[in-house]
């Protein structure tokens, strides 16, 4: 998923740069919670959307491969580290995909089509990914931290 996210982000950024001269003089620059454009500005402001979004997506892809550097809301021990790191990585990957969805929605809106479902879906995806991810992370930290069951002895058959 990380590779796909990187490729799509680069393709979309290049598409923005190639289409820049043909875009209208006024483009959407702000979007409501429902994903509809509610702020407009000059075409050059496209760079204030494209550069931060592309940097955010690419930065999140990079950091998602380094879950041991995250600041977790629980104690990471030798017993729960693998499960906690896996869930931490998963949270960042899903949030990154949601931000990419936002980016695609903004691109579609900038090119003059209705990108509001993608912008709204991306915003919702960030919230859901974060909420579900934190629950899964805390659960992984608790269940993995429990003492493993003592080995069972199988009674000898008579």
PDB file of C-alpha atoms in Angstrom:
ATOM      1  CA  UNK A   1       0.000   0.000   0.000  1.00  0.00           C
ATOM      2  CA  UNK A   2       2.908   2.327   0.676  1.00  0.00           C
ATOM      3  CA  UNK A   3       4.270   1.963  -2.853  1.00  0.00           C
ATOM      4  CA  UNK A   4       0.868   2.604  -4.390  1.00  0.00           C
ATOM      5  CA  UNK A   5       0.461   5.681  -2.203  1.00  0.00           C
ATOM      6  CA  UNK A   6       3.867   7.047  -3.256  1.00  0.00           C
ATOM      7  CA  UNK A   7       3.196   6.421  -6.953  1.00  0.00           C
ATOM      8  CA  UNK A   8      -0.265   8.013  -6.834  1.00  0.00           C
ATOM      9  CA  UNK A   9       1.040  11.031  -4.931  1.00  0.00           C
ATOM     10  CA  UNK A  10       3.838  11.605  -7.427  1.00  0.00           C
ATOM     11  CA  UNK A  11       1.522  11.129 -10.419  1.00  0.00           C
ATOM     12  CA  UNK A  12      -1.037  13.517  -8.955  1.00  0.00           C
ATOM     13  CA  UNK A  13       1.599  16.144  -8.139  1.00  0.00           C
ATOM     14  CA  UNK A  14       3.043  15.932 -11.664  1.00  0.00           C
ATOM     15  CA  UNK A  15      -0.496  16.190 -13.082  1.00  0.00           C
ATOM     16  CA  UNK A  16      -1.039  19.366 -11.052  1.00  0.00           C
ATOM     17  CA  UNK A  17       2.196  20.862 -12.355  1.00  0.00           C
ATOM     18  CA  UNK A  18       1.473  19.924 -15.972  1.00  0.00           C
ATOM     19  CA  UNK A  19      -2.115  21.226 -15.830  1.00  0.00           C
ATOM     20  CA  UNK A  20      -1.203  24.392 -13.907  1.00  0.00           C
ATOM     21  CA  UNK A  21      -1.070  26.720 -16.963  1.00  0.00           C
ATOM     22  CA  UNK A  22      -4.504  25.558 -18.150  1.00  0.00           C
ATOM     23  CA  UNK A  23      -6.301  25.866 -14.807  1.00  0.00           C
ATOM     24  CA  UNK A  24      -8.774  28.699 -14.317  1.00  0.00           C
ATOM     25  CA  UNK A  25      -7.503  31.891 -12.682  1.00  0.00           C
ATOM     26  CA  UNK A  26      -9.695  31.189  -9.615  1.00  0.00           C
ATOM     27  CA  UNK A  27      -9.578  27.753  -7.972  1.00  0.00           C
ATOM     28  CA  UNK A  28     -11.013  26.244  -4.778  1.00  0.00           C
ATOM     29  CA  UNK A  29      -8.631  26.707  -1.854  1.00  0.00           C
ATOM     30  CA  UNK A  30     -10.694  25.583   1.130  1.00  0.00           C
ATOM     31  CA  UNK A  31     -13.180  22.797   1.684  1.00  0.00           C
ATOM     32  CA  UNK A  32     -15.973  22.356   4.239  1.00  0.00           C
ATOM     33  CA  UNK A  33     -16.390  19.273   6.412  1.00  0.00           C
ATOM     34  CA  UNK A  34     -18.686  17.833   3.743  1.00  0.00           C
ATOM     35  CA  UNK A  35     -15.921  18.230   1.171  1.00  0.00           C
ATOM     36  CA  UNK A  36     -17.490  21.078  -0.791  1.00  0.00           C
ATOM     37  CA  UNK A  37     -15.336  23.992  -1.851  1.00  0.00           C
ATOM     38  CA  UNK A  38     -16.140  27.024   0.302  1.00  0.00           C
ATOM     39  CA  UNK A  39     -13.087  29.181  -0.309  1.00  0.00           C
ATOM     40  CA  UNK A  40     -11.604  30.397  -3.565  1.00  0.00           C
ATOM     41  CA  UNK A  41      -8.326  32.002  -4.502  1.00  0.00           C
ATOM     42  CA  UNK A  42      -5.888  32.674  -7.320  1.00  0.00           C
ATOM     43  CA  UNK A  43      -4.401  29.805  -9.278  1.00  0.00           C
ATOM     44  CA  UNK A  44      -0.926  30.194  -7.706  1.00  0.00           C
ATOM     45  CA  UNK A  45      -2.440  29.187  -4.338  1.00  0.00           C
ATOM     46  CA  UNK A  46      -2.555  25.670  -5.736  1.00  0.00           C
ATOM     47  CA  UNK A  47       1.023  25.341  -4.512  1.00  0.00           C
ATOM     48  CA  UNK A  48      -0.138  25.995  -0.926  1.00  0.00           C
ATOM     49  CA  UNK A  49      -2.316  22.885  -1.255  1.00  0.00           C
ATOM     50  CA  UNK A  50      -0.180  20.607  -3.406  1.00  0.00           C
ATOM     51  CA  UNK A  51       3.196  20.999  -1.712  1.00  0.00           C
ATOM     52  CA  UNK A  52       2.002  20.436   1.894  1.00  0.00           C
ATOM     53  CA  UNK A  53      -0.311  17.543   0.942  1.00  0.00           C
ATOM     54  CA  UNK A  54       2.348  15.783  -1.128  1.00  0.00           C
ATOM     55  CA  UNK A  55       4.945  16.329   1.615  1.00  0.00           C
ATOM     56  CA  UNK A  56       2.505  15.070   4.252  1.00  0.00           C
ATOM     57  CA  UNK A  57       1.654  11.896   2.325  1.00  0.00           C
ATOM     58  CA  UNK A  58       5.272  11.118   1.441  1.00  0.00           C
ATOM     59  CA  UNK A  59       6.450  11.907   4.967  1.00  0.00           C
ATOM     60  CA  UNK A  60       3.792   9.647   6.471  1.00  0.00           C
ATOM     61  CA  UNK A  61       4.780   6.832   4.120  1.00  0.00           C
ATOM     62  CA  UNK A  62       8.386   7.231   5.273  1.00  0.00           C
ATOM     63  CA  UNK A  63       7.532   7.343   8.989  1.00  0.00           C
ATOM     64  CA  UNK A  64       5.089   4.412   8.749  1.00  0.00           C
ATOM     65  CA  UNK A  65       8.065   2.122   8.138  1.00  0.00           C
ATOM     66  CA  UNK A  66       9.582   3.245  11.454  1.00  0.00           C
ATOM     67  CA  UNK A  67       6.964   2.410  14.110  1.00  0.00           C
ATOM     68  CA  UNK A  68       9.607   2.047  16.822  1.00  0.00           C
ATOM     69  CA  UNK A  69      10.018   5.865  16.725  1.00  0.00           C
ATOM     70  CA  UNK A  70       6.351   6.625  17.506  1.00  0.00           C
ATOM     71  CA  UNK A  71       5.188   8.053  20.798  1.00  0.00           C
ATOM     72  CA  UNK A  72       2.723   5.421  22.046  1.00  0.00           C
ATOM     73  CA  UNK A  73       0.015   5.983  24.679  1.00  0.00           C
ATOM     74  CA  UNK A  74       1.154   2.854  26.523  1.00  0.00           C
ATOM     75  CA  UNK A  75       4.276   1.195  27.800  1.00  0.00           C
ATOM     76  CA  UNK A  76       6.079  -0.796  25.115  1.00  0.00           C
ATOM     77  CA  UNK A  77       7.761  -3.881  26.518  1.00  0.00           C
ATOM     78  CA  UNK A  78       9.665  -6.769  24.988  1.00  0.00           C
ATOM     79  CA  UNK A  79       6.485  -8.840  25.224  1.00  0.00           C
ATOM     80  CA  UNK A  80       4.135  -6.409  23.467  1.00  0.00           C
ATOM     81  CA  UNK A  81       6.543  -4.532  21.155  1.00  0.00           C
ATOM     82  CA  UNK A  82       5.848  -6.551  18.018  1.00  0.00           C
ATOM     83  CA  UNK A  83       2.057  -6.241  18.307  1.00  0.00           C
ATOM     84  CA  UNK A  84       2.196  -2.557  19.287  1.00  0.00           C
ATOM     85  CA  UNK A  85       4.570  -1.653  16.443  1.00  0.00           C
ATOM     86  CA  UNK A  86       2.407  -3.551  13.946  1.00  0.00           C
ATOM     87  CA  UNK A  87      -0.695  -1.627  15.038  1.00  0.00           C
ATOM     88  CA  UNK A  88       1.202   1.672  15.077  1.00  0.00           C
ATOM     89  CA  UNK A  89       2.348   1.073  11.528  1.00  0.00           C
ATOM     90  CA  UNK A  90      -1.176   0.105  10.500  1.00  0.00           C
ATOM     91  CA  UNK A  91      -2.635   3.343  11.913  1.00  0.00           C
ATOM     92  CA  UNK A  92      -0.206   5.500   9.975  1.00  0.00           C
ATOM     93  CA  UNK A  93      -0.695   3.565   6.722  1.00  0.00           C
ATOM     94  CA  UNK A  94      -4.506   3.908   6.892  1.00  0.00           C
ATOM     95  CA  UNK A  95      -4.301   7.598   7.796  1.00  0.00           C
ATOM     96  CA  UNK A  96      -1.899   8.099   4.888  1.00  0.00           C
ATOM     97  CA  UNK A  97      -4.334   6.466   2.492  1.00  0.00           C
ATOM     98  CA  UNK A  98      -7.100   8.704   3.836  1.00  0.00           C
ATOM     99  CA  UNK A  99      -4.964  11.821   3.318  1.00  0.00           C
ATOM    100  CA  UNK A 100      -4.246  10.630  -0.230  1.00  0.00           C
ATOM    101  CA  UNK A 101      -8.012  10.364  -0.765  1.00  0.00           C
ATOM    102  CA  UNK A 102      -8.305  13.977   0.414  1.00  0.00           C
ATOM    103  CA  UNK A 103      -5.559  14.941  -2.024  1.00  0.00           C
ATOM    104  CA  UNK A 104      -7.337  13.238  -4.930  1.00  0.00           C
ATOM    105  CA  UNK A 105     -10.625  14.935  -3.977  1.00  0.00           C
ATOM    106  CA  UNK A 106      -8.940  18.332  -3.877  1.00  0.00           C
ATOM    107  CA  UNK A 107      -7.364  17.628  -7.268  1.00  0.00           C
ATOM    108  CA  UNK A 108     -10.708  16.704  -8.763  1.00  0.00           C
ATOM    109  CA  UNK A 109     -12.309  19.848  -7.329  1.00  0.00           C
ATOM    110  CA  UNK A 110      -9.430  21.985  -8.623  1.00  0.00           C
ATOM    111  CA  UNK A 111      -9.883  20.568 -12.106  1.00  0.00           C
ATOM    112  CA  UNK A 112     -13.553  21.581 -11.991  1.00  0.00           C
ATOM    113  CA  UNK A 113     -15.336  18.363 -11.079  1.00  0.00           C
ATOM    114  CA  UNK A 114     -17.140  17.327  -7.905  1.00  0.00           C
ATOM    115  CA  UNK A 115     -14.445  16.131  -5.502  1.00  0.00           C
ATOM    116  CA  UNK A 116     -16.552  16.573  -2.369  1.00  0.00           C
ATOM    117  CA  UNK A 117     -17.281  12.845  -1.834  1.00  0.00           C
ATOM    118  CA  UNK A 118     -13.547  12.086  -1.858  1.00  0.00           C
ATOM    119  CA  UNK A 119     -12.645  15.037   0.361  1.00  0.00           C
ATOM    120  CA  UNK A 120     -15.390  14.113   2.834  1.00  0.00           C
ATOM    121  CA  UNK A 121     -14.463  10.432   2.639  1.00  0.00           C
ATOM    122  CA  UNK A 122     -10.802  11.223   3.215  1.00  0.00           C
ATOM    123  CA  UNK A 123     -11.595  13.370   6.254  1.00  0.00           C
ATOM    124  CA  UNK A 124     -13.855  10.655   7.654  1.00  0.00           C
ATOM    125  CA  UNK A 125     -11.191   8.054   6.884  1.00  0.00           C
ATOM    126  CA  UNK A 126      -8.632   9.951   8.951  1.00  0.00           C
ATOM    127  CA  UNK A 127     -10.981  10.067  11.944  1.00  0.00           C
ATOM    128  CA  UNK A 128     -12.058   6.422  11.663  1.00  0.00           C
ATOM    129  CA  UNK A 129      -8.483   5.212  11.110  1.00  0.00           C
ATOM    130  CA  UNK A 130      -7.313   7.108  14.150  1.00  0.00           C
ATOM    131  CA  UNK A 131     -10.178   5.944  16.389  1.00  0.00           C
ATOM    132  CA  UNK A 132     -10.106   2.296  15.366  1.00  0.00           C
ATOM    133  CA  UNK A 133      -6.314   2.304  15.314  1.00  0.00           C
ATOM    134  CA  UNK A 134      -5.988   3.589  18.870  1.00  0.00           C
ATOM    135  CA  UNK A 135      -8.443   0.965  20.132  1.00  0.00           C
ATOM    136  CA  UNK A 136      -6.533  -1.784  18.309  1.00  0.00           C
ATOM    137  CA  UNK A 137      -3.222  -0.394  19.570  1.00  0.00           C
ATOM    138  CA  UNK A 138      -4.292  -0.350  23.212  1.00  0.00           C
ATOM    139  CA  UNK A 139      -5.804  -3.819  22.856  1.00  0.00           C
ATOM    140  CA  UNK A 140      -2.605  -5.157  21.290  1.00  0.00           C
ATOM    141  CA  UNK A 141      -0.565  -3.622  24.093  1.00  0.00           C
ATOM    142  CA  UNK A 142      -2.725  -5.205  26.773  1.00  0.00           C
ATOM    143  CA  UNK A 143      -3.165  -8.687  25.329  1.00  0.00           C
ATOM    144  CA  UNK A 144       0.461  -9.033  24.305  1.00  0.00           C
ATOM    145  CA  UNK A 145       1.653  -7.878  27.707  1.00  0.00           C
ATOM    146  CA  UNK A 146      -0.146 -10.643  29.555  1.00  0.00           C
ATOM    147  CA  UNK A 147       1.930 -13.524  30.799  1.00  0.00           C
ATOM    148  CA  UNK A 148       1.850 -16.430  28.379  1.00  0.00           C
ATOM    149  CA  UNK A 149      -0.016 -19.478  29.551  1.00  0.00           C
ATOM    150  CA  UNK A 150       2.043 -22.072  31.318  1.00  0.00           C
ATOM    151  CA  UNK A 151       2.663 -25.089  29.154  1.00  0.00           C
ATOM    152  CA  UNK A 152      -0.039 -27.669  29.569  1.00  0.00           C
ATOM    153  CA  UNK A 153       0.902 -31.140  30.546  1.00  0.00           C
ATOM    154  CA  UNK A 154      -0.915 -33.858  28.739  1.00  0.00           C
ATOM    155  CA  UNK A 155      -1.844 -36.680  31.101  1.00  0.00           C
ATOM    156  CA  UNK A 156      -0.365 -40.036  30.184  1.00  0.00           C
ATOM    157  CA  UNK A 157      -2.931 -42.490  28.957  1.00  0.00           C
ATOM    158  CA  UNK A 158      -3.355 -45.601  31.030  1.00  0.00           C
TER     159      UNK A 158
END
